[in-house]
């Protein structure tokens, strides 16, 4: 009898995205902190950057919540986000941040593979409910 890796894959995807969400929100808070101590050169640019980063973190938190709750929809946004991280990691590798770049690429690949390995949760349709098919 084959072992179903779906719960483990769903957990891995949720943990990885949850960590990424926390990191993004942390960066947003750091940007605002830097602005508050006078390190930001352009206040509008810093605030807008922090807002965009925070929205990305909140979006990842919503996807993480979907994984945790066993929803059917978080697979595609997880794969898309992970694929978008690959050129970011590659750019870091080509620059001076080689270790961080490989870390980003590794996390992106692990997260994408976990999302691909996670099957959609089983749905049970009771007789008489919408979605029931007669044979």
PDB file of N, CA and C in Angstrom, residues 20-127:
ATOM      1  N   UNK A  20       7.991  32.622   4.519  1.00  0.00           N
ATOM      2  CA  UNK A  20       8.195  33.688   3.543  1.00  0.00           C
ATOM      3  C   UNK A  20       7.306  34.887   3.851  1.00  0.00           C
ATOM      4  N   UNK A  21       6.077  34.635   4.273  1.00  0.00           N
ATOM      5  CA  UNK A  21       5.168  35.728   4.634  1.00  0.00           C
ATOM      6  C   UNK A  21       5.727  36.526   5.814  1.00  0.00           C
ATOM      7  N   UNK A  22       6.220  35.823   6.825  1.00  0.00           N
ATOM      8  CA  UNK A  22       6.800  36.510   7.982  1.00  0.00           C
ATOM      9  C   UNK A  22       8.023  37.330   7.593  1.00  0.00           C
ATOM     10  N   UNK A  23       8.846  36.788   6.716  1.00  0.00           N
ATOM     11  CA  UNK A  23      10.043  37.507   6.265  1.00  0.00           C
ATOM     12  C   UNK A  23       9.643  38.783   5.524  1.00  0.00           C
ATOM     13  N   UNK A  24       8.653  38.689   4.641  1.00  0.00           N
ATOM     14  CA  UNK A  24       8.225  39.875   3.902  1.00  0.00           C
ATOM     15  C   UNK A  24       7.643  40.945   4.829  1.00  0.00           C
ATOM     16  N   UNK A  25       6.819  40.536   5.760  1.00  0.00           N
ATOM     17  CA  UNK A  25       6.251  41.513   6.711  1.00  0.00           C
ATOM     18  C   UNK A  25       7.376  42.110   7.558  1.00  0.00           C
ATOM     19  N   UNK A  26       8.356  41.289   7.921  1.00  0.00           N
ATOM     20  CA  UNK A  26       9.512  41.797   8.661  1.00  0.00           C
ATOM     21  C   UNK A  26      10.287  42.843   7.879  1.00  0.00           C
ATOM     22  N   UNK A  27      10.468  42.605   6.570  1.00  0.00           N
ATOM     23  CA  UNK A  27      11.132  43.596   5.725  1.00  0.00           C
ATOM     24  C   UNK A  27      10.333  44.895   5.671  1.00  0.00           C
ATOM     25  N   UNK A  28       9.018  44.795   5.575  1.00  0.00           N
ATOM     26  CA  UNK A  28       8.175  45.996   5.533  1.00  0.00           C
ATOM     27  C   UNK A  28       8.327  46.797   6.823  1.00  0.00           C
ATOM     28  N   UNK A  29       8.320  46.103   7.948  1.00  0.00           N
ATOM     29  CA  UNK A  29       8.496  46.786   9.237  1.00  0.00           C
ATOM     30  C   UNK A  29       9.882  47.421   9.307  1.00  0.00           C
ATOM     31  N   UNK A  30      10.895  46.725   8.812  1.00  0.00           N
ATOM     32  CA  UNK A  30      12.249  47.264   8.807  1.00  0.00           C
ATOM     33  C   UNK A  30      12.332  48.537   7.964  1.00  0.00           C
ATOM     34  N   UNK A  31      11.680  48.541   6.803  1.00  0.00           N
ATOM     35  CA  UNK A  31      11.672  49.748   5.963  1.00  0.00           C
ATOM     36  C   UNK A  31      11.089  50.936   6.726  1.00  0.00           C
ATOM     37  N   UNK A  32       9.973  50.715   7.399  1.00  0.00           N
ATOM     38  CA  UNK A  32       9.340  51.799   8.163  1.00  0.00           C
ATOM     39  C   UNK A  32      10.243  52.226   9.313  1.00  0.00           C
ATOM     40  N   UNK A  33      10.886  51.272   9.968  1.00  0.00           N
ATOM     41  CA  UNK A  33      11.821  51.603  11.049  1.00  0.00           C
ATOM     42  C   UNK A  33      12.956  52.468  10.512  1.00  0.00           C
ATOM     43  N   UNK A  34      13.529  52.067   9.381  1.00  0.00           N
ATOM     44  CA  UNK A  34      14.611  52.841   8.774  1.00  0.00           C
ATOM     45  C   UNK A  34      14.159  54.267   8.469  1.00  0.00           C
ATOM     46  N   UNK A  35      12.928  54.402   7.997  1.00  0.00           N
ATOM     47  CA  UNK A  35      12.405  55.737   7.709  1.00  0.00           C
ATOM     48  C   UNK A  35      12.256  56.545   8.998  1.00  0.00           C
ATOM     49  N   UNK A  36      11.805  55.875  10.066  1.00  0.00           N
ATOM     50  CA  UNK A  36      11.576  56.588  11.332  1.00  0.00           C
ATOM     51  C   UNK A  36      12.862  57.094  11.975  1.00  0.00           C
ATOM     52  N   UNK A  37      13.982  56.434  11.690  1.00  0.00           N
ATOM     53  CA  UNK A  37      15.249  56.914  12.267  1.00  0.00           C
ATOM     54  C   UNK A  37      16.001  57.819  11.298  1.00  0.00           C
ATOM     55  N   UNK A  38      15.342  58.142  10.166  1.00  0.00           N
ATOM     56  CA  UNK A  38      15.924  59.101   9.245  1.00  0.00           C
ATOM     57  C   UNK A  38      16.862  58.532   8.212  1.00  0.00           C
ATOM     58  N   UNK A  39      16.853  57.210   7.994  1.00  0.00           N
ATOM     59  CA  UNK A  39      17.766  56.601   7.033  1.00  0.00           C
ATOM     60  C   UNK A  39      17.207  56.571   5.611  1.00  0.00           C
ATOM     61  N   UNK A  40      15.897  56.718   5.453  1.00  0.00           N
ATOM     62  CA  UNK A  40      15.304  56.675   4.115  1.00  0.00           C
ATOM     63  C   UNK A  40      15.559  57.966   3.365  1.00  0.00           C
ATOM     64  N   UNK A  41      15.986  57.852   2.099  1.00  0.00           N
ATOM     65  CA  UNK A  41      16.298  59.053   1.324  1.00  0.00           C
ATOM     66  C   UNK A  41      15.036  59.702   0.766  1.00  0.00           C
ATOM     67  N   UNK A  42      14.010  58.915   0.456  1.00  0.00           N
ATOM     68  CA  UNK A  42      12.769  59.425  -0.103  1.00  0.00           C
ATOM     69  C   UNK A  42      11.613  58.766   0.642  1.00  0.00           C
ATOM     70  N   UNK A  43      10.929  59.535   1.470  1.00  0.00           N
ATOM     71  CA  UNK A  43       9.891  58.988   2.350  1.00  0.00           C
ATOM     72  C   UNK A  43       8.775  58.306   1.563  1.00  0.00           C
ATOM     73  N   UNK A  44       8.343  58.909   0.466  1.00  0.00           N
ATOM     74  CA  UNK A  44       7.253  58.319  -0.315  1.00  0.00           C
ATOM     75  C   UNK A  44       7.677  56.972  -0.894  1.00  0.00           C
ATOM     76  N   UNK A  45       8.884  56.898  -1.425  1.00  0.00           N
ATOM     77  CA  UNK A  45       9.377  55.645  -1.996  1.00  0.00           C
ATOM     78  C   UNK A  45       9.489  54.558  -0.925  1.00  0.00           C
ATOM     79  N   UNK A  46       9.971  54.934   0.254  1.00  0.00           N
ATOM     80  CA  UNK A  46      10.121  53.959   1.337  1.00  0.00           C
ATOM     81  C   UNK A  46       8.760  53.449   1.795  1.00  0.00           C
ATOM     82  N   UNK A  47       7.802  54.356   1.971  1.00  0.00           N
ATOM     83  CA  UNK A  47       6.466  53.948   2.428  1.00  0.00           C
ATOM     84  C   UNK A  47       5.788  53.070   1.380  1.00  0.00           C
ATOM     85  N   UNK A  48       5.884  53.454   0.108  1.00  0.00           N
ATOM     86  CA  UNK A  48       5.247  52.646  -0.933  1.00  0.00           C
ATOM     87  C   UNK A  48       5.924  51.274  -1.069  1.00  0.00           C
ATOM     88  N   UNK A  49       7.239  51.238  -0.941  1.00  0.00           N
ATOM     89  CA  UNK A  49       7.941  49.946  -0.972  1.00  0.00           C
ATOM     90  C   UNK A  49       7.489  49.070   0.191  1.00  0.00           C
ATOM     91  N   UNK A  50       7.398  49.662   1.369  1.00  0.00           N
ATOM     92  CA  UNK A  50       6.953  48.910   2.549  1.00  0.00           C
ATOM     93  C   UNK A  50       5.528  48.409   2.361  1.00  0.00           C
ATOM     94  N   UNK A  51       4.683  49.231   1.762  1.00  0.00           N
ATOM     95  CA  UNK A  51       3.299  48.830   1.532  1.00  0.00           C
ATOM     96  C   UNK A  51       3.213  47.658   0.560  1.00  0.00           C
ATOM     97  N   UNK A  52       3.959  47.718  -0.530  1.00  0.00           N
ATOM     98  CA  UNK A  52       3.946  46.634  -1.519  1.00  0.00           C
ATOM     99  C   UNK A  52       4.496  45.348  -0.902  1.00  0.00           C
ATOM    100  N   UNK A  53       5.575  45.470  -0.157  1.00  0.00           N
ATOM    101  CA  UNK A  53       6.159  44.286   0.492  1.00  0.00           C
ATOM    102  C   UNK A  53       5.174  43.694   1.507  1.00  0.00           C
ATOM    103  N   UNK A  54       4.528  44.554   2.299  1.00  0.00           N
ATOM    104  CA  UNK A  54       3.558  44.078   3.292  1.00  0.00           C
ATOM    105  C   UNK A  54       2.369  43.399   2.613  1.00  0.00           C
ATOM    106  N   UNK A  55       1.896  43.956   1.495  1.00  0.00           N
ATOM    107  CA  UNK A  55       0.795  43.321   0.769  1.00  0.00           C
ATOM    108  C   UNK A  55       1.195  41.952   0.237  1.00  0.00           C
ATOM    109  N   UNK A  56       2.425  41.826  -0.226  1.00  0.00           N
ATOM    110  CA  UNK A  56       2.913  40.511  -0.650  1.00  0.00           C
ATOM    111  C   UNK A  56       2.936  39.532   0.503  1.00  0.00           C
ATOM    112  N   UNK A  57       3.400  39.988   1.662  1.00  0.00           N
ATOM    113  CA  UNK A  57       3.416  39.131   2.852  1.00  0.00           C
ATOM    114  C   UNK A  57       2.027  38.720   3.286  1.00  0.00           C
ATOM    115  N   UNK A  58       1.096  39.656   3.227  1.00  0.00           N
ATOM    116  CA  UNK A  58      -0.290  39.343   3.603  1.00  0.00           C
ATOM    117  C   UNK A  58      -0.884  38.345   2.605  1.00  0.00           C
ATOM    118  N   UNK A  59      -0.585  38.531   1.324  1.00  0.00           N
ATOM    119  CA  UNK A  59      -1.059  37.581   0.323  1.00  0.00           C
ATOM    120  C   UNK A  59      -0.530  36.180   0.566  1.00  0.00           C
ATOM    121  N   UNK A  60       0.749  36.083   0.892  1.00  0.00           N
ATOM    122  CA  UNK A  60       1.324  34.764   1.199  1.00  0.00           C
ATOM    123  C   UNK A  60       0.712  34.173   2.461  1.00  0.00           C
ATOM    124  N   UNK A  61       0.377  35.029   3.429  1.00  0.00           N
ATOM    125  CA  UNK A  61      -0.281  34.541   4.647  1.00  0.00           C
ATOM    126  C   UNK A  61      -1.657  33.967   4.331  1.00  0.00           C
ATOM    127  N   UNK A  62      -2.368  34.598   3.400  1.00  0.00           N
ATOM    128  CA  UNK A  62      -3.680  34.079   2.995  1.00  0.00           C
ATOM    129  C   UNK A  62      -3.533  32.722   2.309  1.00  0.00           C
ATOM    130  N   UNK A  63      -2.531  32.590   1.458  1.00  0.00           N
ATOM    131  CA  UNK A  63      -2.292  31.304   0.792  1.00  0.00           C
ATOM    132  C   UNK A  63      -1.890  30.243   1.820  1.00  0.00           C
ATOM    133  N   UNK A  64      -1.070  30.635   2.788  1.00  0.00           N
ATOM    134  CA  UNK A  64      -0.687  29.708   3.863  1.00  0.00           C
ATOM    135  C   UNK A  64      -1.917  29.232   4.617  1.00  0.00           C
ATOM    136  N   UNK A  65      -2.810  30.151   4.905  1.00  0.00           N
ATOM    137  CA  UNK A  65      -4.060  29.795   5.602  1.00  0.00           C
ATOM    138  C   UNK A  65      -4.862  28.784   4.775  1.00  0.00           C
ATOM    139  N   UNK A  66      -4.858  28.975   3.454  1.00  0.00           N
ATOM    140  CA  UNK A  66      -5.542  28.011   2.592  1.00  0.00           C
ATOM    141  C   UNK A  66      -4.942  26.623   2.683  1.00  0.00           C
ATOM    142  N   UNK A  67      -3.607  26.544   2.715  1.00  0.00           N
ATOM    143  CA  UNK A  67      -2.955  25.238   2.877  1.00  0.00           C
ATOM    144  C   UNK A  67      -3.329  24.605   4.204  1.00  0.00           C
ATOM    145  N   UNK A  68      -3.281  25.397   5.270  1.00  0.00           N
ATOM    146  CA  UNK A  68      -3.548  24.867   6.611  1.00  0.00           C
ATOM    147  C   UNK A  68      -4.989  24.372   6.724  1.00  0.00           C
ATOM    148  N   UNK A  69      -5.908  25.081   6.125  1.00  0.00           N
ATOM    149  CA  UNK A  69      -7.319  24.703   6.204  1.00  0.00           C
ATOM    150  C   UNK A  69      -7.708  23.574   5.255  1.00  0.00           C
ATOM    151  N   UNK A  70      -6.771  23.156   4.412  1.00  0.00           N
ATOM    152  CA  UNK A  70      -7.068  22.058   3.496  1.00  0.00           C
ATOM    153  C   UNK A  70      -7.867  22.484   2.282  1.00  0.00           C
ATOM    154  N   UNK A  71      -7.777  23.746   1.907  1.00  0.00           N
ATOM    155  CA  UNK A  71      -8.514  24.238   0.743  1.00  0.00           C
ATOM    156  C   UNK A  71      -7.935  23.670  -0.541  1.00  0.00           C
ATOM    157  N   UNK A  72      -8.690  23.768  -1.601  1.00  0.00           N
ATOM    158  CA  UNK A  72      -8.262  23.227  -2.891  1.00  0.00           C
ATOM    159  C   UNK A  72      -7.487  24.237  -3.726  1.00  0.00           C
ATOM    160  N   UNK A  73      -7.595  25.529  -3.451  1.00  0.00           N
ATOM    161  CA  UNK A  73      -7.070  26.567  -4.331  1.00  0.00           C
ATOM    162  C   UNK A  73      -5.615  27.002  -4.134  1.00  0.00           C
ATOM    163  N   UNK A  74      -4.917  26.774  -3.017  1.00  0.00           N
ATOM    164  CA  UNK A  74      -3.602  27.401  -2.847  1.00  0.00           C
ATOM    165  C   UNK A  74      -2.465  26.813  -3.686  1.00  0.00           C
ATOM    166  N   UNK A  75      -2.716  25.742  -4.376  1.00  0.00           N
ATOM    167  CA  UNK A  75      -1.653  25.094  -5.151  1.00  0.00           C
ATOM    168  C   UNK A  75      -1.110  26.008  -6.257  1.00  0.00           C
ATOM    169  N   UNK A  76      -1.992  26.575  -7.067  1.00  0.00           N
ATOM    170  CA  UNK A  76      -1.549  27.400  -8.193  1.00  0.00           C
ATOM    171  C   UNK A  76      -0.816  28.658  -7.744  1.00  0.00           C
ATOM    172  N   UNK A  77      -1.345  29.450  -6.791  1.00  0.00           N
ATOM    173  CA  UNK A  77      -0.576  30.633  -6.388  1.00  0.00           C
ATOM    174  C   UNK A  77       0.776  30.285  -5.766  1.00  0.00           C
ATOM    175  N   UNK A  78       0.860  29.142  -5.113  1.00  0.00           N
ATOM    176  CA  UNK A  78       2.132  28.725  -4.532  1.00  0.00           C
ATOM    177  C   UNK A  78       3.155  28.433  -5.629  1.00  0.00           C
ATOM    178  N   UNK A  79       2.731  27.724  -6.655  1.00  0.00           N
ATOM    179  CA  UNK A  79       3.635  27.400  -7.753  1.00  0.00           C
ATOM    180  C   UNK A  79       4.043  28.671  -8.499  1.00  0.00           C
ATOM    181  N   UNK A  80       3.079  29.551  -8.758  1.00  0.00           N
ATOM    182  CA  UNK A  80       3.396  30.799  -9.471  1.00  0.00           C
ATOM    183  C   UNK A  80       4.378  31.640  -8.659  1.00  0.00           C
ATOM    184  N   UNK A  81       4.123  31.798  -7.370  1.00  0.00           N
ATOM    185  CA  UNK A  81       5.024  32.583  -6.517  1.00  0.00           C
ATOM    186  C   UNK A  81       6.426  31.969  -6.529  1.00  0.00           C
ATOM    187  N   UNK A  82       6.494  30.661  -6.414  1.00  0.00           N
ATOM    188  CA  UNK A  82       7.797  29.998  -6.395  1.00  0.00           C
ATOM    189  C   UNK A  82       8.535  30.194  -7.714  1.00  0.00           C
ATOM    190  N   UNK A  83       7.818  30.112  -8.821  1.00  0.00           N
ATOM    191  CA  UNK A  83       8.457  30.331 -10.124  1.00  0.00           C
ATOM    192  C   UNK A  83       8.936  31.774 -10.271  1.00  0.00           C
ATOM    193  N   UNK A  84       8.201  32.717  -9.702  1.00  0.00           N
ATOM    194  CA  UNK A  84       8.621  34.123  -9.742  1.00  0.00           C
ATOM    195  C   UNK A  84       9.878  34.367  -8.898  1.00  0.00           C
ATOM    196  N   UNK A  85      10.093  33.536  -7.898  1.00  0.00           N
ATOM    197  CA  UNK A  85      11.280  33.689  -7.065  1.00  0.00           C
ATOM    198  C   UNK A  85      12.558  33.199  -7.754  1.00  0.00           C
ATOM    199  N   UNK A  86      12.429  32.308  -8.726  1.00  0.00           N
ATOM    200  CA  UNK A  86      13.622  31.757  -9.380  1.00  0.00           C
ATOM    201  C   UNK A  86      14.488  32.833 -10.050  1.00  0.00           C
ATOM    202  N   UNK A  87      13.931  33.759 -10.843  1.00  0.00           N
ATOM    203  CA  UNK A  87      14.794  34.797 -11.410  1.00  0.00           C
ATOM    204  C   UNK A  87      15.349  35.749 -10.353  1.00  0.00           C
ATOM    205  N   UNK A  88      14.621  35.935  -9.261  1.00  0.00           N
ATOM    206  CA  UNK A  88      15.132  36.768  -8.166  1.00  0.00           C
ATOM    207  C   UNK A  88      16.376  36.112  -7.579  1.00  0.00           C
ATOM    208  N   UNK A  89      16.278  34.828  -7.295  1.00  0.00           N
ATOM    209  CA  UNK A  89      17.427  34.094  -6.769  1.00  0.00           C
ATOM    210  C   UNK A  89      18.589  34.084  -7.741  1.00  0.00           C
ATOM    211  N   UNK A  90      18.283  33.900  -9.024  1.00  0.00           N
ATOM    212  CA  UNK A  90      19.344  33.870 -10.021  1.00  0.00           C
ATOM    213  C   UNK A  90      20.052  35.222 -10.104  1.00  0.00           C
ATOM    214  N   UNK A  91      19.287  36.296 -10.015  1.00  0.00           N
ATOM    215  CA  UNK A  91      19.885  37.627 -10.016  1.00  0.00           C
ATOM    216  C   UNK A  91      20.801  37.842  -8.825  1.00  0.00           C
ATOM    217  N   UNK A  92      20.392  37.322  -7.672  1.00  0.00           N
ATOM    218  CA  UNK A  92      21.244  37.422  -6.483  1.00  0.00           C
ATOM    219  C   UNK A  92      22.518  36.606  -6.651  1.00  0.00           C
ATOM    220  N   UNK A  93      22.394  35.433  -7.272  1.00  0.00           N
ATOM    221  CA  UNK A  93      23.569  34.582  -7.507  1.00  0.00           C
ATOM    222  C   UNK A  93      24.553  35.289  -8.436  1.00  0.00           C
ATOM    223  N   UNK A  94      24.042  35.929  -9.475  1.00  0.00           N
ATOM    224  CA  UNK A  94      24.908  36.630 -10.413  1.00  0.00           C
ATOM    225  C   UNK A  94      25.537  37.878  -9.796  1.00  0.00           C
ATOM    226  N   UNK A  95      24.871  38.437  -8.798  1.00  0.00           N
ATOM    227  CA  UNK A  95      25.413  39.602  -8.105  1.00  0.00           C
ATOM    228  C   UNK A  95      26.375  39.171  -7.020  1.00  0.00           C
ATOM    229  N   UNK A  96      26.395  39.919  -5.966  1.00  0.00           N
ATOM    230  CA  UNK A  96      27.342  39.646  -4.880  1.00  0.00           C
ATOM    231  C   UNK A  96      26.734  38.850  -3.740  1.00  0.00           C
ATOM    232  N   UNK A  97      25.475  38.468  -3.849  1.00  0.00           N
ATOM    233  CA  UNK A  97      24.780  37.758  -2.768  1.00  0.00           C
ATOM    234  C   UNK A  97      24.557  36.293  -3.137  1.00  0.00           C
ATOM    235  N   UNK A  98      25.628  35.570  -3.388  1.00  0.00           N
ATOM    236  CA  UNK A  98      25.543  34.196  -3.877  1.00  0.00           C
ATOM    237  C   UNK A  98      24.821  33.276  -2.900  1.00  0.00           C
ATOM    238  N   UNK A  99      25.172  33.340  -1.631  1.00  0.00           N
ATOM    239  CA  UNK A  99      24.540  32.450  -0.649  1.00  0.00           C
ATOM    240  C   UNK A  99      23.043  32.721  -0.555  1.00  0.00           C
ATOM    241  N   UNK A 100      22.670  33.975  -0.464  1.00  0.00           N
ATOM    242  CA  UNK A 100      21.244  34.333  -0.375  1.00  0.00           C
ATOM    243  C   UNK A 100      20.518  33.896  -1.644  1.00  0.00           C
ATOM    244  N   UNK A 101      21.167  34.061  -2.783  1.00  0.00           N
ATOM    245  CA  UNK A 101      20.564  33.648  -4.047  1.00  0.00           C
ATOM    246  C   UNK A 101      20.274  32.161  -4.091  1.00  0.00           C
ATOM    247  N   UNK A 102      21.254  31.348  -3.691  1.00  0.00           N
ATOM    248  CA  UNK A 102      21.021  29.903  -3.668  1.00  0.00           C
ATOM    249  C   UNK A 102      19.960  29.524  -2.647  1.00  0.00           C
ATOM    250  N   UNK A 103      19.902  30.242  -1.548  1.00  0.00           N
ATOM    251  CA  UNK A 103      18.860  30.003  -0.546  1.00  0.00           C
ATOM    252  C   UNK A 103      17.477  30.286  -1.132  1.00  0.00           C
ATOM    253  N   UNK A 104      17.343  31.395  -1.835  1.00  0.00           N
ATOM    254  CA  UNK A 104      16.059  31.746  -2.458  1.00  0.00           C
ATOM    255  C   UNK A 104      15.668  30.699  -3.496  1.00  0.00           C
ATOM    256  N   UNK A 105      16.610  30.300  -4.340  1.00  0.00           N
ATOM    257  CA  UNK A 105      16.326  29.283  -5.362  1.00  0.00           C
ATOM    258  C   UNK A 105      15.929  27.962  -4.697  1.00  0.00           C
ATOM    259  N   UNK A 106      16.653  27.564  -3.664  1.00  0.00           N
ATOM    260  CA  UNK A 106      16.346  26.309  -2.974  1.00  0.00           C
ATOM    261  C   UNK A 106      14.970  26.326  -2.332  1.00  0.00           C
ATOM    262  N   UNK A 107      14.648  27.393  -1.646  1.00  0.00           N
ATOM    263  CA  UNK A 107      13.329  27.502  -1.004  1.00  0.00           C
ATOM    264  C   UNK A 107      12.234  27.510  -2.067  1.00  0.00           C
ATOM    265  N   UNK A 108      12.455  28.221  -3.157  1.00  0.00           N
ATOM    266  CA  UNK A 108      11.457  28.270  -4.228  1.00  0.00           C
ATOM    267  C   UNK A 108      11.219  26.882  -4.820  1.00  0.00           C
ATOM    268  N   UNK A 109      12.284  26.145  -5.072  1.00  0.00           N
ATOM    269  CA  UNK A 109      12.138  24.809  -5.646  1.00  0.00           C
ATOM    270  C   UNK A 109      11.447  23.848  -4.685  1.00  0.00           C
ATOM    271  N   UNK A 110      11.843  23.888  -3.418  1.00  0.00           N
ATOM    272  CA  UNK A 110      11.217  23.003  -2.430  1.00  0.00           C
ATOM    273  C   UNK A 110       9.735  23.323  -2.285  1.00  0.00           C
ATOM    274  N   UNK A 111       9.409  24.609  -2.242  1.00  0.00           N
ATOM    275  CA  UNK A 111       8.007  25.015  -2.092  1.00  0.00           C
ATOM    276  C   UNK A 111       7.192  24.607  -3.314  1.00  0.00           C
ATOM    277  N   UNK A 112       7.734  24.826  -4.512  1.00  0.00           N
ATOM    278  CA  UNK A 112       7.015  24.450  -5.732  1.00  0.00           C
ATOM    279  C   UNK A 112       6.814  22.938  -5.809  1.00  0.00           C
ATOM    280  N   UNK A 113       7.848  22.180  -5.473  1.00  0.00           N
ATOM    281  CA  UNK A 113       7.722  20.719  -5.514  1.00  0.00           C
ATOM    282  C   UNK A 113       6.726  20.216  -4.476  1.00  0.00           C
ATOM    283  N   UNK A 114       6.696  20.851  -3.313  1.00  0.00           N
ATOM    284  CA  UNK A 114       5.709  20.464  -2.298  1.00  0.00           C
ATOM    285  C   UNK A 114       4.301  20.751  -2.794  1.00  0.00           C
ATOM    286  N   UNK A 115       4.121  21.878  -3.457  1.00  0.00           N
ATOM    287  CA  UNK A 115       2.792  22.215  -3.984  1.00  0.00           C
ATOM    288  C   UNK A 115       2.374  21.248  -5.085  1.00  0.00           C
ATOM    289  N   UNK A 116       3.315  20.863  -5.936  1.00  0.00           N
ATOM    290  CA  UNK A 116       3.006  19.908  -7.000  1.00  0.00           C
ATOM    291  C   UNK A 116       2.671  18.541  -6.403  1.00  0.00           C
ATOM    292  N   UNK A 117       3.395  18.145  -5.355  1.00  0.00           N
ATOM    293  CA  UNK A 117       3.170  16.835  -4.733  1.00  0.00           C
ATOM    294  C   UNK A 117       1.867  16.780  -3.950  1.00  0.00           C
ATOM    295  N   UNK A 118       1.388  17.927  -3.487  1.00  0.00           N
ATOM    296  CA  UNK A 118       0.154  17.951  -2.689  1.00  0.00           C
ATOM    297  C   UNK A 118      -1.047  17.760  -3.600  1.00  0.00           C
ATOM    298  N   UNK A 119      -1.815  16.762  -3.279  1.00  0.00           N
ATOM    299  CA  UNK A 119      -3.026  16.521  -4.053  1.00  0.00           C
ATOM    300  C   UNK A 119      -4.148  17.374  -3.467  1.00  0.00           C
ATOM    301  N   UNK A 120      -5.180  17.560  -4.276  1.00  0.00           N
ATOM    302  CA  UNK A 120      -6.334  18.301  -3.773  1.00  0.00           C
ATOM    303  C   UNK A 120      -6.992  17.470  -2.680  1.00  0.00           C
ATOM    304  N   UNK A 121      -7.515  18.141  -1.645  1.00  0.00           N
ATOM    305  CA  UNK A 121      -8.161  17.391  -0.568  1.00  0.00           C
ATOM    306  C   UNK A 121      -9.412  16.681  -1.076  1.00  0.00           C
ATOM    307  N   UNK A 122      -9.685  15.570  -0.439  1.00  0.00           N
ATOM    308  CA  UNK A 122     -10.879  14.814  -0.795  1.00  0.00           C
ATOM    309  C   UNK A 122     -12.113  15.628  -0.428  1.00  0.00           C
ATOM    310  N   UNK A 123     -13.088  15.660  -1.332  1.00  0.00           N
ATOM    311  CA  UNK A 123     -14.344  16.332  -1.034  1.00  0.00           C
ATOM    312  C   UNK A 123     -15.436  15.283  -0.999  1.00  0.00           C
ATOM    313  N   UNK A 124     -16.252  15.363   0.004  1.00  0.00           N
ATOM    314  CA  UNK A 124     -17.347  14.421   0.158  1.00  0.00           C
ATOM    315  C   UNK A 124     -18.633  15.162  -0.158  1.00  0.00           C
ATOM    316  N   UNK A 125     -19.395  14.642  -1.115  1.00  0.00           N
ATOM    317  CA  UNK A 125     -20.672  15.245  -1.475  1.00  0.00           C
ATOM    318  C   UNK A 125     -21.769  14.330  -0.957  1.00  0.00           C
ATOM    319  N   UNK A 126     -22.567  14.876  -0.067  1.00  0.00           N
ATOM    320  CA  UNK A 126     -23.672  14.108   0.500  1.00  0.00           C
ATOM    321  C   UNK A 126     -24.813  14.037  -0.507  1.00  0.00           C
ATOM    322  N   UNK A 127     -25.600  12.958  -0.460  1.00  0.00           N
ATOM    323  CA  UNK A 127     -26.742  12.852  -1.368  1.00  0.00           C
ATOM    324  C   UNK A 127     -27.678  14.049  -1.199  1.00  0.00           C
TER     325      UNK A 127
END
